[in-house]
Short mmCIF file of C-alpha atoms in Angstrom, two decimals:
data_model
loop_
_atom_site.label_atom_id
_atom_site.label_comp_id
_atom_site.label_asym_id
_atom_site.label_seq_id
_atom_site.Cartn_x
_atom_site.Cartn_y
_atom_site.Cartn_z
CA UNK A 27 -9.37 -5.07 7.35
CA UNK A 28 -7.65 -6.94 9.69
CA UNK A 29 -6.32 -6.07 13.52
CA UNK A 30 -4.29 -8.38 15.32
CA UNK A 31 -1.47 -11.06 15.65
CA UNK A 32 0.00 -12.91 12.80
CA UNK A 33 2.85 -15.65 13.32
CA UNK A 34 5.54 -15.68 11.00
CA UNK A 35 5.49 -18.82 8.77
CA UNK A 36 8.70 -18.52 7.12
CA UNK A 37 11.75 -15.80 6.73
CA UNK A 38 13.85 -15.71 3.44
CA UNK A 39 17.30 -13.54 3.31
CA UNK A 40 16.50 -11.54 -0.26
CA UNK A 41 20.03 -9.93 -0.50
CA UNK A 42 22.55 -7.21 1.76
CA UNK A 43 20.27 -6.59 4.74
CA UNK A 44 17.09 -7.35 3.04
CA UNK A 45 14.79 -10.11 4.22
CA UNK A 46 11.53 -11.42 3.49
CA UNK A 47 8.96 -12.11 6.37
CA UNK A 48 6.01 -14.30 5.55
CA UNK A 49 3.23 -15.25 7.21
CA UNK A 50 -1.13 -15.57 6.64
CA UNK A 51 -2.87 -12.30 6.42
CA UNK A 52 -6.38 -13.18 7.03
CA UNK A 53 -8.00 -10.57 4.81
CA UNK A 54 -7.92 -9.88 1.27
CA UNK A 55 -5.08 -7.30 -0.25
CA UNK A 56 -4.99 -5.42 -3.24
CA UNK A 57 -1.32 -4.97 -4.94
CA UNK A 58 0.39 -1.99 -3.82
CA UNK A 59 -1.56 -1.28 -0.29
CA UNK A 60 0.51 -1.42 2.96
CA UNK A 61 0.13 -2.76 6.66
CA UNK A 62 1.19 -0.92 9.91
CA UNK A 63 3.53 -3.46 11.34
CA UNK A 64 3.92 -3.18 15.13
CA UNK A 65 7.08 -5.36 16.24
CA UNK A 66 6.53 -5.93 20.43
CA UNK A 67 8.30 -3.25 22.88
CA UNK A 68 10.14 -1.70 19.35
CA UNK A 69 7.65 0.39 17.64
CA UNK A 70 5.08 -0.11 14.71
CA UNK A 71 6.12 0.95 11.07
CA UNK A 72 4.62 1.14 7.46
CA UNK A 73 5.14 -1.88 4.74
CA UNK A 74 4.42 -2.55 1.61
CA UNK A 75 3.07 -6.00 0.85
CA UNK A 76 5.31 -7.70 -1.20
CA UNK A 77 2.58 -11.47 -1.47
CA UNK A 78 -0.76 -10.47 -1.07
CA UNK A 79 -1.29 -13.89 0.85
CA UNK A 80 0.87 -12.12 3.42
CA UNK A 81 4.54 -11.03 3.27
CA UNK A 82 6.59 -7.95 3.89
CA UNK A 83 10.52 -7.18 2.47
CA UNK A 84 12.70 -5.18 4.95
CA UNK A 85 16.14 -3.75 4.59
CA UNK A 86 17.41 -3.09 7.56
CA UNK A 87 18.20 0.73 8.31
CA UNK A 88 17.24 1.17 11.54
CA UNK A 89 15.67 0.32 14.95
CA UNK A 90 12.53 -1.12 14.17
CA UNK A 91 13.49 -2.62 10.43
CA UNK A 92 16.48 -4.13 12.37
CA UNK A 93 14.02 -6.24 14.88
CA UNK A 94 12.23 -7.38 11.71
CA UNK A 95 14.79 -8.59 10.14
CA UNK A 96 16.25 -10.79 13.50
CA UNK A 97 12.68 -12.67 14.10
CA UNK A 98 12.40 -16.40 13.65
CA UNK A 99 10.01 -18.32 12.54
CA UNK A 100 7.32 -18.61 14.99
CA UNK A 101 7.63 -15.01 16.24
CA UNK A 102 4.44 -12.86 16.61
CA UNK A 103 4.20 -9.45 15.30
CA UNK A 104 1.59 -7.21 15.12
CA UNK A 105 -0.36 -6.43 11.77
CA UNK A 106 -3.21 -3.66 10.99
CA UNK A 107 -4.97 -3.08 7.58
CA UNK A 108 -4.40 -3.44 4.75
CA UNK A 109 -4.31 0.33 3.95
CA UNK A 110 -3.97 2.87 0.64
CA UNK A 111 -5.37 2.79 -2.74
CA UNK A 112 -3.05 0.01 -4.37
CA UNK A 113 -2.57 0.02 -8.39
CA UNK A 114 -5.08 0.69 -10.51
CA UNK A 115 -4.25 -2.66 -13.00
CA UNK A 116 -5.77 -2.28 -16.85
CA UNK A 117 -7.21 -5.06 -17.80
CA UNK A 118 -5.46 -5.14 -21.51
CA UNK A 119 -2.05 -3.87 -22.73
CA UNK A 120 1.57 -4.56 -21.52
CA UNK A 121 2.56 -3.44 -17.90
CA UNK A 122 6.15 -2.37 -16.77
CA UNK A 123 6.91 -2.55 -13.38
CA UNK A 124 10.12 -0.78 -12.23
CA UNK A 125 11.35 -1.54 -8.75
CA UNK A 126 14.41 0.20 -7.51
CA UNK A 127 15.67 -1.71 -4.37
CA UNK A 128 12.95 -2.94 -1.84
CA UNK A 129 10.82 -1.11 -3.66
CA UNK A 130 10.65 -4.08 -6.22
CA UNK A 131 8.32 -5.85 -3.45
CA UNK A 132 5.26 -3.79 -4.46
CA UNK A 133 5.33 -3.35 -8.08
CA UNK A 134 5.94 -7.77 -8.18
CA UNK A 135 2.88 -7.80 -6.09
CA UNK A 136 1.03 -6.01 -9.05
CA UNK A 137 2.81 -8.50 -11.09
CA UNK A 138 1.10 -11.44 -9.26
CA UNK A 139 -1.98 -9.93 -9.00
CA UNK A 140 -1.97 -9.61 -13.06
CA UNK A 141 -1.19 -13.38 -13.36
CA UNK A 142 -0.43 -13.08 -16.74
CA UNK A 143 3.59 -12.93 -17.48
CA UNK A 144 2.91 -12.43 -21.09
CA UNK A 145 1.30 -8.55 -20.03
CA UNK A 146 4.59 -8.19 -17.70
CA UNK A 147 7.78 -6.84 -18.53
CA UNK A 148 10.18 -5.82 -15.21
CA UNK A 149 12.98 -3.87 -14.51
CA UNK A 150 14.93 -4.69 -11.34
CA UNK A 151 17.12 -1.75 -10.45
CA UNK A 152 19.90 -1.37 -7.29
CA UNK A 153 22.82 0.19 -6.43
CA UNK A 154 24.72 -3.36 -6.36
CA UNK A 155 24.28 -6.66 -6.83
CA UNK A 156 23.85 -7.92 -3.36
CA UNK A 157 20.84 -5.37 -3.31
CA UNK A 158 18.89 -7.11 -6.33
CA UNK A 159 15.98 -8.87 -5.13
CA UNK A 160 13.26 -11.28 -6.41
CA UNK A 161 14.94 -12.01 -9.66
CA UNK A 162 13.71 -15.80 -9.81
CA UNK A 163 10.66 -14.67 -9.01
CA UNK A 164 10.19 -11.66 -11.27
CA UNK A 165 10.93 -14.22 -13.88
CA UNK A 166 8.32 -16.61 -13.41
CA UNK A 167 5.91 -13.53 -13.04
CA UNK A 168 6.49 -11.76 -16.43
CA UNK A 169 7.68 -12.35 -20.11
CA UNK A 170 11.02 -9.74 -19.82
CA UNK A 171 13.39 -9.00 -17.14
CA UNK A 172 15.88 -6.29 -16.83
CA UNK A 173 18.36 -5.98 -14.13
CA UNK A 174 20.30 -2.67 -13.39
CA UNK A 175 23.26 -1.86 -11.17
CA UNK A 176 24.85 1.83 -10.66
CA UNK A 177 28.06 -0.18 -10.10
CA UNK A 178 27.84 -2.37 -12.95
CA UNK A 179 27.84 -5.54 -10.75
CA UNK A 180 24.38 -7.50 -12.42
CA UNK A 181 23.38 -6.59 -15.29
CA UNK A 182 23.16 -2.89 -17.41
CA UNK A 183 25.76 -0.78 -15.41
CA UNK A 184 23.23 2.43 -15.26
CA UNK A 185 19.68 3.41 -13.78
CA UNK A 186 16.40 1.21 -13.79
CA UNK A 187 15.06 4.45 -15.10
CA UNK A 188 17.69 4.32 -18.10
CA UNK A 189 16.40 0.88 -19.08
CA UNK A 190 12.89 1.45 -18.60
CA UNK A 191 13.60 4.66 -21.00
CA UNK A 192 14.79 2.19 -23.61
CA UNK A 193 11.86 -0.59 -22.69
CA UNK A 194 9.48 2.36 -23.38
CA UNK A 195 10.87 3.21 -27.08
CA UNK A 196 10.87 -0.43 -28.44
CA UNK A 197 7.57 -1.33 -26.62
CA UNK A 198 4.26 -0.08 -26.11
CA UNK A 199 2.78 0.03 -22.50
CA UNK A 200 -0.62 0.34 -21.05
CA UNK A 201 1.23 1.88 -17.95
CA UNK A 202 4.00 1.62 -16.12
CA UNK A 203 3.95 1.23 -12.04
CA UNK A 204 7.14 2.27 -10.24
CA UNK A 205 8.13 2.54 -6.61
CA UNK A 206 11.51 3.09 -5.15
CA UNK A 207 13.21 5.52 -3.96
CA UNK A 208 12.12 9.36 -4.39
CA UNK A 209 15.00 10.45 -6.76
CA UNK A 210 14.17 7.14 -9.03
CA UNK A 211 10.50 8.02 -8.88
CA UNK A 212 11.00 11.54 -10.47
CA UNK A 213 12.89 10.79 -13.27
CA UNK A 214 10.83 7.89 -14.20
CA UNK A 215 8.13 10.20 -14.08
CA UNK A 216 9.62 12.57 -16.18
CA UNK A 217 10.45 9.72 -18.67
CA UNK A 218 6.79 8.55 -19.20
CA UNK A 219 5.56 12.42 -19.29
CA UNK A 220 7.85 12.46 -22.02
CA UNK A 221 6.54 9.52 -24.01
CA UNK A 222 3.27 10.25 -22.84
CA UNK A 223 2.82 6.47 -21.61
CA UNK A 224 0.36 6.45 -18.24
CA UNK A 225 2.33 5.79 -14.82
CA UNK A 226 1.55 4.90 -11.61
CA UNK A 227 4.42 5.61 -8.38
CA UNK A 228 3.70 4.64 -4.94
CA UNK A 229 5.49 7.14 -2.77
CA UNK A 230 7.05 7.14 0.69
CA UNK A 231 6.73 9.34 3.67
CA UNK A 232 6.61 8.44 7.46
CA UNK A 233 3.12 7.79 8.73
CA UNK A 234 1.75 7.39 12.43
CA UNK A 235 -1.62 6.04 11.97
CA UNK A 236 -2.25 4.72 8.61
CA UNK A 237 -5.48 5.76 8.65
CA UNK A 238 -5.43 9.37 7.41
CA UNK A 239 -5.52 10.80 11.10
CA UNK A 240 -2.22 12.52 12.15
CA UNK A 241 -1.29 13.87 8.66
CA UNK A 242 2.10 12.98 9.08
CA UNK A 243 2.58 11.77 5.79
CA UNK A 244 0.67 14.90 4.06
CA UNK A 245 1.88 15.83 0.48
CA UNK A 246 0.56 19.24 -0.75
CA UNK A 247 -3.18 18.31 1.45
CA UNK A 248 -3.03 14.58 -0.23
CA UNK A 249 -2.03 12.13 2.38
CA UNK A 250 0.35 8.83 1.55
CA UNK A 251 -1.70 6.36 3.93
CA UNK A 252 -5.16 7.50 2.81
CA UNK A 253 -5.28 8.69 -0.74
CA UNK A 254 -1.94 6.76 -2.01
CA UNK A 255 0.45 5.30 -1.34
CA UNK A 256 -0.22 5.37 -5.51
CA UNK A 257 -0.89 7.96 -7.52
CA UNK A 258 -1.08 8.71 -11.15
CA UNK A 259 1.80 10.96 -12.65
CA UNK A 260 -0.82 13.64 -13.43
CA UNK A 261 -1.38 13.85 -9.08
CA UNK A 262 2.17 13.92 -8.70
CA UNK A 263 2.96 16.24 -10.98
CA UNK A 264 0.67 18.53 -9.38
CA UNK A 265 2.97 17.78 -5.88
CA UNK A 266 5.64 20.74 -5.60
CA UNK A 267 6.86 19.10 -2.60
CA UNK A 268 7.32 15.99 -4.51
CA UNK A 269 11.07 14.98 -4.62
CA UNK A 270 12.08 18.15 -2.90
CA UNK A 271 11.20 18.23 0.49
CA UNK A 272 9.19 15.37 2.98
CA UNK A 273 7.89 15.69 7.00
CA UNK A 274 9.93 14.77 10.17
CA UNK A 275 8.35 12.75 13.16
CA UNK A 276 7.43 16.35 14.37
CA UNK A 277 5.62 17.11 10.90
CA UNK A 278 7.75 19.77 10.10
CA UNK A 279 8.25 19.95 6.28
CA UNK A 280 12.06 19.56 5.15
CA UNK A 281 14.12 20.12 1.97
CA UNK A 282 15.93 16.89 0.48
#
């Protein structure tokens, strides 16, 4: 566990308002934990680390992501944890990670931390082509790559979960990890429930602490920061607030 200030080493524009912050995280990480980020006189936000050596990807939607994204290297920021469970990574069998947008940063770290591209098969999934990230390095970190586009722009014109669906019937998978956003989540869910093939989603919700604490990012009495951000489809499953309603700042539950 780490608390304290980190100086950013080196920044790297992914795609359309994404970037890629690096910099040394002096602790150890497991793949699919986060880090509160606290950017000076903004605020201080939840990432996923996308290089376990120290990295986080940001798109841009708002205040605080929109500081991230303008620092320099040599700028200071903030960093506490990590925090979460991570993926739980079998040792034998093929692995499919599906990323949909910037949430391809924490199913590649699971790819580096399996170091083995011939257990790795990806699917990168976005709504365009200028949101399609880490594609050089998803293909130095696993045997197959897949790239999807709603528009058509790179790649199979349809969902990452529409590919993965097809990856699943010609292949067979230990598990599959997936994180992006909610809707993609569900459905790949619903895909591997189907084929009865083990997965793994990190979710998103906002979170205050990080710590388990406030319970701001409380699920149906599981919370995000403290017993996730990953869990197995059989937790989810047993989420009824899971892709149909999250909490405000206030904590007040709300329908999608």
């Amino acid at each position: 566990m780490y608390n304290g200030i980190v100086k950013i080493t080196e920044v790297v524009a992914e795609g359309k308002d994404i970037t890629t912050l690096r910099f040394a995280l002096p602790t150890a990480a497991k793949a699919g934990q986060f880090v509160m980020v606290w950017i000076p006189g903004v605020d201080e936000i939840p990432m996923s680390l996308s290089y376990l050596n120290g990295g986080i990807t940001v798109k841009k939607i708002g205040e605080a992501t929109a500081a991230l994204a303008a620092l320099q290297v040599g700028d200071q920021i903030g960093i506490r944890g990590p925090y979460g469970n991570g993926w739980t990574l079998p040792e034998e069998g093929r692995i499919l990670c599906v990323g949909g947008g910037v949430g391809t940063a924490p199913v590649l770290a699971a790819a580096e931390a399996i170091n083995d591209p011939a257990r790795v098969d990806v699917v990168l999934g976005a709504r365009n082509a200028g949101e399609v990230i880490f594609i050089k390095r998803a293909e130095a970190l696993a045997q197959q790559v897949q790239i999807s586009t709603d528009d058509g722009s790179l790649g199979i014109k349809g969902t990452a979960v529409a590919v993965a669906e097809r990856m699943m019937a010609e292949q067979k998978y230990a598990a599959v990890l997936g994180c992006g956003p909610e809707i993609m989540n569900k459905f790949l869910l619903q895909a591997c429930l189907a084929k009865q093939v083990p997965v793994q989603l990190s979710l998103e919700r906002i979170m205050k602490c990080g710590a388990g604490l406030c319970g701001s990012c409380v699920i149906n009495g599981r919370r995000v920061c403290a017993d996730g951000p990953v869990f197995t489809g059989e937790e989810i499953s047993a989420m009824p607030e899971f892709a149909t309603s999250k909490r405000d700042h206030a904590g007040r539950c709300l329908k999608f």
